[in-house]
Amino acid sequence: MWLFRFLVAQLFLAFIAMALPSEVDRSSSVTTVSLVKKFGYAIEEHEVQTSDGYLLTMHRIPYSKHTGYDGKRPVVFLMHGLLCSSSDWVLSGPDNGLAFIFSDAGYDVWMGNARGNTYSRKHASKSPTFQPFWNFEWHDIGIYDLPAMMDYILYLTGEPNLQYVGHSQGTTSFFVLNSMIKRFKSRIRSAHLLAPVAWMGHMESPLAKVAGPLFGQPNALIELFGSAEFLPSSKAMELMGSVFCRDQAFSQVMCTNILFLMGGWDSPYLNTTLIPEVMATTPAGCSVNQMFHYLQEYNSGDFRQFDYGATRNKKEYGNKNPPNYDVEGMDVPVYLYYSDNDYFASLIDVDLLRRTMNPASLKRAYRMPEKKWNHLDFLWGLNIKEILYDTVLEDIINA
């Protein structure tokens, strides 16, 4: 059944690609700034440069529209997943958007954007038009992007630490950061990880089952040819969302199948009214290497650094195999939130993560009671505030 849906979704995407304009347009009317302003909240844009030259845009909601500026606030930092952006946290509006919920609860809310996505397509010396810009993967987001953004936030606000909330790749890059750069132990008060992705050997995604055997092998070709951009955001995608995915559109079922393909089939929590905005902002673009690294995790069953093949691995790591990430050595308070119907963070893999983590560090592992809750429902599920975000907020307050 999943194969049939997979093929139908792929044919639909191919039809859209042929029917709509192909040029990339970054001036989309659906942006994090436009969405936040639409709902009456203050919004700021901040740019920070990483130590390897990427210029990243962060979005900040400094205070709630219900209070106005009310003095210094504790900081919460939200980090998006693969092919996503800061828009994830505001698409659902004030009632269910996590950024708004935190703002109304008294937090200074910062939303990150990883290199290469819609809002972070600049570099001190490289152009995204050319291949060298795209020579990165999510390991680099963990060791360069997260430190640069969090150091900037803490310096600007004067706060000693922050609360971290990540979804999907935002959890993977968190594990990378805390495995590789131990100084952040004192800078993260607690971490709240939605749909945590580390080990992926039991991932159920049809995309992984199809692409994993082909693209999840040790990739020595990257050294020769480099990486490239994968699924950039475009005006065509925004048009697709507004025309083909709106309520009452006969083709909306195809849009839902695309989302189910990404996150898990047949979730009853999918907010179909929100699909046009989701499709207008997602995918937000990434590097092909990010995809390859995840497929390597699926193939190997290990949570480890990028596998270039034995020859370059020896040069890069001093061993023919890439090193594992030191999840056991992390010493930051961590809260996990996971579900049964998640194609990317399977129950078996999350259980391995739980057993590997330092028991003193793992403060909570919350398995969603909603059996059909999927990977994307952590962002846009119906009634998500009552179902999940109230719990996350309570955990942060008590951390």
Coordinates of C-alpha atoms in Angstrom, one line a residue:
M1 CA 0.0 0.0 0.0
W2 CA 2.8 2.5 0.9
L3 CA 4.5 1.8 -2.4
F4 CA 1.3 2.7 -4.4
R5 CA 0.9 5.9 -2.4
F6 CA 4.6 6.6 -2.9
L7 CA 4.4 6.3 -6.6
V8 CA 1.2 8.4 -6.8
A9 CA 2.8 11.1 -4.7
Q10 CA 5.9 11.1 -6.9
L11 CA 3.8 11.3 -10.1
F12 CA 1.9 14.2 -8.6
L13 CA 5.1 16.1 -7.8
A14 CA 6.4 15.4 -11.3
F15 CA 3.2 16.9 -12.8
I16 CA 3.5 20.0 -10.6
A17 CA 7.1 20.4 -11.5
M18 CA 6.2 20.4 -15.2
A19 CA 3.1 22.6 -14.9
L20 CA 4.5 25.4 -12.7
P21 CA 7.4 27.9 -13.2
S22 CA 10.7 26.5 -12.1
E23 CA 12.7 29.7 -11.1
V24 CA 13.4 30.1 -7.4
D25 CA 11.9 33.2 -5.8
R26 CA 12.9 34.1 -2.3
S27 CA 10.5 36.9 -1.9
S28 CA 7.6 34.6 -1.0
S29 CA 4.7 36.3 0.7
V30 CA 4.5 33.5 3.2
T31 CA 7.5 34.1 5.5
T32 CA 8.3 34.0 9.2
V33 CA 8.2 37.8 9.4
S34 CA 4.9 38.2 7.5
L35 CA 3.3 35.4 9.5
V36 CA 4.3 36.9 12.9
K37 CA 3.3 40.4 11.8
K38 CA 0.0 39.1 10.6
F39 CA -0.9 37.9 14.1
G40 CA 0.2 41.2 15.7
Y41 CA 3.4 40.2 17.4
A42 CA 6.8 42.0 17.3
I43 CA 9.4 40.3 15.1
E44 CA 13.1 41.0 14.7
E45 CA 15.7 39.6 12.2
H46 CA 19.2 39.0 13.3
E47 CA 22.2 37.8 11.2
V48 CA 25.1 35.9 12.6
Q49 CA 28.2 34.6 10.9
T50 CA 29.6 31.1 11.6
S51 CA 33.3 30.5 12.1
D52 CA 33.4 28.9 8.6
G53 CA 31.7 31.9 6.9
Y54 CA 28.0 31.1 6.6
L55 CA 25.6 34.0 7.3
L56 CA 22.5 32.7 9.2
T57 CA 19.3 34.6 9.8
M58 CA 17.5 34.2 13.2
H59 CA 14.0 35.4 14.0
R60 CA 13.1 36.7 17.4
I61 CA 9.7 37.4 19.1
P62 CA 11.0 39.5 22.0
Y63 CA 7.7 39.8 23.9
S64 CA 4.0 39.0 23.6
K65 CA 1.5 41.3 22.0
H66 CA -0.6 40.8 25.1
T67 CA 2.0 42.4 27.4
G68 CA 4.2 44.7 25.2
Y69 CA 7.8 45.1 26.3
D70 CA 7.8 43.9 30.0
G71 CA 11.5 43.7 30.7
K72 CA 14.1 41.0 30.4
R73 CA 12.8 37.5 29.7
P74 CA 14.3 34.0 29.9
V75 CA 15.4 32.8 26.5
V76 CA 14.0 29.8 24.5
F77 CA 15.7 28.8 21.3
L78 CA 13.7 26.8 18.6
M79 CA 15.6 24.8 15.9
H80 CA 13.8 23.4 12.9
G81 CA 14.1 20.0 11.2
L82 CA 15.4 18.8 7.8
L83 CA 14.1 20.8 4.8
C84 CA 12.3 23.2 7.2
S85 CA 12.8 26.7 8.7
S86 CA 11.8 29.1 11.4
S87 CA 8.4 29.3 9.7
D88 CA 7.5 25.9 11.3
W89 CA 7.0 27.4 14.7
V90 CA 4.6 30.2 13.6
L91 CA 2.5 28.6 10.8
S92 CA -0.2 27.4 13.2
G93 CA -0.9 30.9 14.5
P94 CA -1.1 32.1 18.1
D95 CA -3.3 29.3 19.4
N96 CA -1.1 26.4 18.4
G97 CA 2.2 27.9 17.1
L98 CA 5.0 27.0 19.6
A99 CA 6.8 30.3 19.2
F100 CA 3.6 32.2 20.1
I101 CA 2.8 29.9 23.0
F102 CA 6.3 30.5 24.5
S103 CA 6.0 34.3 23.9
D104 CA 2.7 34.4 25.7
A105 CA 4.1 32.4 28.6
G106 CA 6.8 35.0 29.2
Y107 CA 9.8 33.9 27.1
D108 CA 12.1 35.7 24.7
V109 CA 11.7 33.5 21.7
W110 CA 14.5 32.9 19.1
M111 CA 14.1 30.8 16.0
G112 CA 17.2 29.5 14.2
N113 CA 17.7 28.8 10.5
A114 CA 20.4 26.3 9.4
R115 CA 22.8 27.1 6.5
G116 CA 21.3 26.6 3.1
N117 CA 17.6 27.1 4.0
T118 CA 15.3 29.9 2.7
Y119 CA 16.6 32.4 5.2
S120 CA 20.3 31.4 5.4
R121 CA 21.6 31.4 1.8
K122 CA 24.6 33.7 2.2
H123 CA 28.3 33.2 2.9
A124 CA 31.2 35.6 3.4
S125 CA 32.9 34.4 0.2
K126 CA 30.7 31.7 -1.5
S127 CA 27.6 32.0 -3.6
P128 CA 24.7 29.5 -3.3
T129 CA 24.7 29.5 -7.1
F130 CA 27.9 27.4 -7.1
Q131 CA 28.7 24.0 -5.7
P132 CA 31.2 24.9 -3.0
F133 CA 28.5 26.7 -1.0
W134 CA 26.7 23.3 -0.5
N135 CA 29.7 21.3 0.8
F136 CA 28.1 20.8 4.3
E137 CA 25.8 18.4 6.1
W138 CA 24.0 18.3 9.5
H139 CA 27.3 17.6 11.3
D140 CA 28.3 21.1 10.3
I141 CA 25.0 22.5 11.6
G142 CA 25.8 21.0 15.0
I143 CA 29.4 22.2 15.2
Y144 CA 29.1 25.6 13.5
D145 CA 25.6 26.9 13.2
L146 CA 24.2 26.1 16.7
P147 CA 27.2 27.5 18.5
A148 CA 27.2 30.7 16.5
M149 CA 23.5 31.3 17.0
M150 CA 23.4 30.4 20.7
D151 CA 26.5 32.4 21.5
Y152 CA 25.1 35.4 19.7
I153 CA 21.7 35.1 21.6
L154 CA 23.4 34.8 25.0
Y155 CA 25.7 37.7 24.3
L156 CA 22.9 40.0 23.1
T157 CA 20.5 39.2 25.9
G158 CA 23.0 38.8 28.7
E159 CA 21.3 35.6 29.8
P160 CA 23.6 32.9 31.2
N161 CA 21.8 30.0 29.5
L162 CA 18.8 29.2 27.3
Q163 CA 16.2 26.5 26.9
Y164 CA 16.6 24.5 23.7
V165 CA 13.7 23.0 21.7
G166 CA 14.5 21.0 18.5
H167 CA 12.5 19.0 16.0
S168 CA 13.9 16.2 13.9
Q169 CA 17.2 17.4 12.5
G170 CA 17.1 20.0 15.2
T171 CA 17.5 17.1 17.6
T172 CA 20.2 15.4 15.6
S173 CA 22.3 18.6 15.4
F174 CA 21.8 19.0 19.2
F175 CA 23.3 15.6 19.8
V176 CA 26.2 16.5 17.5
L177 CA 26.8 19.8 19.3
N178 CA 26.8 18.2 22.8
S179 CA 29.0 15.3 21.7
M180 CA 31.6 17.5 20.1
I181 CA 31.6 20.8 22.0
K182 CA 31.3 20.2 25.7
R183 CA 31.4 23.9 26.7
F184 CA 27.7 24.2 25.9
K185 CA 26.8 22.1 28.9
S186 CA 26.6 25.3 31.0
R187 CA 24.8 27.3 28.3
I188 CA 21.8 25.0 27.8
R189 CA 19.5 24.9 30.8
S190 CA 17.5 22.0 29.4
A191 CA 16.8 20.5 25.9
H192 CA 13.3 19.4 24.7
L193 CA 13.6 17.2 21.7
L194 CA 10.5 16.5 19.5
A195 CA 10.7 13.4 17.3
P196 CA 14.4 12.8 18.3
V197 CA 16.5 11.4 15.5
A198 CA 19.9 9.8 16.3
W199 CA 20.0 6.1 15.5
M200 CA 17.9 5.4 12.4
G201 CA 18.4 1.7 11.6
H202 CA 14.7 0.9 12.0
M203 CA 13.3 4.0 10.1
E204 CA 10.1 3.1 8.3
S205 CA 10.2 5.8 5.7
P206 CA 9.4 4.6 2.2
L207 CA 11.9 7.2 0.9
A208 CA 14.7 5.5 3.0
K209 CA 13.7 2.0 1.8
V210 CA 13.9 3.1 -1.8
A211 CA 17.0 5.5 -1.6
G212 CA 18.9 4.0 1.3
P213 CA 20.5 1.0 -0.6
L214 CA 21.6 3.3 -3.4
F215 CA 22.6 6.6 -1.7
G216 CA 23.4 5.4 1.9
Q217 CA 26.7 3.8 1.0
P218 CA 30.1 5.3 2.0
N219 CA 30.3 8.3 -0.3
A220 CA 33.8 8.9 -1.7
L221 CA 32.3 10.7 -4.7
I222 CA 31.6 13.7 -2.4
E223 CA 35.3 14.3 -2.1
L224 CA 35.6 14.5 -5.9
F225 CA 32.4 16.3 -6.9
G226 CA 31.1 18.0 -3.7
S227 CA 27.5 18.3 -2.7
A228 CA 24.6 20.3 -4.2
E229 CA 21.3 21.9 -3.2
F230 CA 18.3 19.7 -2.5
L231 CA 14.7 20.8 -2.9
P232 CA 14.9 24.6 -2.6
S233 CA 11.8 26.7 -1.7
S234 CA 10.3 28.4 -4.7
K235 CA 7.4 30.4 -5.9
A236 CA 6.2 27.3 -7.7
M237 CA 5.8 25.5 -4.4
E238 CA 3.9 28.4 -2.9
L239 CA 1.5 28.4 -5.9
M240 CA 1.2 24.7 -5.6
G241 CA 0.1 25.1 -2.0
S242 CA -2.4 27.8 -2.7
V243 CA -4.0 26.2 -5.8
F244 CA -3.7 22.4 -5.4
C245 CA -3.7 22.0 -1.6
R246 CA -6.4 24.4 -0.4
D247 CA -9.6 23.1 1.3
Q248 CA -12.2 21.7 -1.2
A249 CA -9.5 21.2 -3.9
F250 CA -9.9 17.8 -5.5
S251 CA -6.1 17.4 -5.5
Q252 CA -5.7 18.1 -1.7
V253 CA -5.6 14.3 -1.1
M254 CA -2.3 14.3 -3.1
C255 CA -0.9 17.0 -0.8
T256 CA -1.8 15.0 2.2
N257 CA -0.2 11.9 0.7
I258 CA 3.0 13.9 0.2
L259 CA 3.0 14.9 3.9
F260 CA 2.2 11.4 5.0
L261 CA 5.1 10.1 2.9
M262 CA 7.3 12.5 4.8
G263 CA 6.0 11.9 8.3
G264 CA 3.9 8.7 8.7
W265 CA 0.6 7.5 7.1
D266 CA -2.9 8.2 8.0
S267 CA -2.6 10.6 10.8
P268 CA -6.0 11.9 11.9
Y269 CA -4.3 15.0 13.3
L270 CA -3.3 16.5 10.0
N271 CA -4.6 20.1 9.8
T272 CA -5.7 20.2 6.2
T273 CA -6.6 23.9 6.4
L274 CA -2.9 24.6 7.1
I275 CA -1.5 22.6 4.1
P276 CA -1.3 25.6 1.7
E277 CA 1.0 27.5 4.1
V278 CA 3.0 24.3 4.9
M279 CA 3.6 23.7 1.2
A280 CA 4.4 27.4 0.6
T281 CA 7.3 27.3 3.1
T282 CA 8.4 23.6 3.0
P283 CA 10.7 22.3 1.6
A284 CA 13.0 25.2 2.6
G285 CA 16.1 23.7 1.0
C286 CA 19.1 21.8 2.3
S287 CA 22.3 20.1 1.0
V288 CA 22.3 16.7 -0.6
N289 CA 24.9 15.7 1.9
Q290 CA 22.4 16.1 4.7
M291 CA 20.2 13.5 3.0
F292 CA 23.1 11.2 2.3
H293 CA 24.2 11.3 5.9
Y294 CA 20.8 10.3 7.1
L295 CA 20.6 7.5 4.6
Q296 CA 24.0 6.3 5.8
E297 CA 22.6 6.2 9.4
Y298 CA 19.8 4.0 8.1
N299 CA 22.1 1.6 6.2
S300 CA 24.7 1.3 9.0
G301 CA 22.4 1.3 12.0
D302 CA 25.0 3.5 13.7
F303 CA 24.9 7.1 14.9
R304 CA 28.2 8.3 13.6
Q305 CA 29.9 10.9 11.5
F306 CA 29.8 11.0 7.7
D307 CA 31.3 8.0 5.9
Y308 CA 33.5 9.0 3.0
G309 CA 34.9 5.5 2.4
A310 CA 37.9 3.8 4.0
T311 CA 40.6 5.9 2.3
R312 CA 39.3 9.4 3.2
N313 CA 38.0 8.2 6.5
K314 CA 41.6 7.2 7.4
K315 CA 42.7 10.7 6.5
E316 CA 39.8 12.5 8.1
Y317 CA 39.3 10.5 11.3
G318 CA 42.5 8.3 11.6
N319 CA 40.4 5.2 11.2
K320 CA 38.7 3.4 8.2
N321 CA 35.3 3.8 9.9
P322 CA 33.8 7.1 11.0
P323 CA 33.6 7.8 14.8
N324 CA 30.4 7.4 16.7
Y325 CA 28.8 10.4 18.4
D326 CA 29.3 10.4 22.2
V327 CA 25.6 10.5 23.2
E328 CA 26.4 8.6 26.5
G329 CA 28.8 11.4 27.5
M330 CA 26.3 14.2 27.2
D331 CA 25.6 16.0 30.5
V332 CA 22.7 18.3 29.6
P333 CA 19.1 17.8 31.0
V334 CA 17.2 16.2 28.1
Y335 CA 13.5 15.6 27.6
L336 CA 12.4 13.4 24.7
Y337 CA 8.9 13.4 23.1
Y338 CA 8.2 10.7 20.6
S339 CA 5.4 8.7 19.0
D340 CA 4.4 5.3 17.5
N341 CA 3.6 6.5 13.9
D342 CA 6.8 8.3 13.2
Y343 CA 8.6 7.1 10.1
F344 CA 11.9 8.8 11.0
A345 CA 12.2 8.3 14.7
S346 CA 11.0 4.7 15.3
L347 CA 10.2 3.4 18.7
I348 CA 13.1 0.9 18.5
D349 CA 15.6 3.6 17.6
V350 CA 14.3 6.0 20.3
D351 CA 14.6 3.2 22.8
L352 CA 18.2 2.7 21.9
L353 CA 18.8 6.4 22.3
R354 CA 17.2 6.2 25.8
R355 CA 19.3 3.3 26.8
T356 CA 22.5 4.9 25.6
M357 CA 22.0 8.3 27.2
N358 CA 23.4 9.0 30.7
P359 CA 20.4 8.2 33.0
A360 CA 21.2 11.3 35.0
S361 CA 20.8 13.4 31.9
L362 CA 17.6 12.0 30.6
K363 CA 14.9 13.7 32.6
R364 CA 11.8 12.5 30.7
A365 CA 10.9 10.2 27.8
Y366 CA 7.4 11.0 26.9
R367 CA 5.7 8.6 24.5
M368 CA 2.7 10.2 22.9
P369 CA -0.5 8.3 23.9
E370 CA -2.0 9.2 20.4
K371 CA -1.0 6.1 18.5
K372 CA -1.3 7.7 15.0
W373 CA 0.7 10.9 15.9
N374 CA 3.4 11.2 13.2
H375 CA 6.6 13.1 12.5
L376 CA 5.0 16.3 11.2
D377 CA 2.2 16.3 13.8
F378 CA 4.9 17.5 16.3
L379 CA 4.7 20.8 14.4
W380 CA 1.2 21.2 12.9
G381 CA -1.0 18.5 14.5
L382 CA -4.6 19.4 15.3
N383 CA -5.1 20.5 19.0
I384 CA -1.3 20.3 19.4
K385 CA -1.3 22.8 22.3
E386 CA -3.4 20.6 24.5
I387 CA -2.0 17.3 23.2
L388 CA 1.7 18.2 23.5
Y389 CA 2.9 21.8 23.8
D390 CA 1.3 22.4 27.2
T391 CA 3.4 19.4 28.5
V392 CA 6.6 20.8 26.9
L393 CA 5.9 24.2 28.4
E394 CA 5.3 22.7 31.8
D395 CA 8.6 20.7 31.5
I396 CA 10.5 23.9 30.6
I397 CA 9.0 25.9 33.5
N398 CA 10.0 23.1 35.9
A399 CA 13.4 22.4 34.4

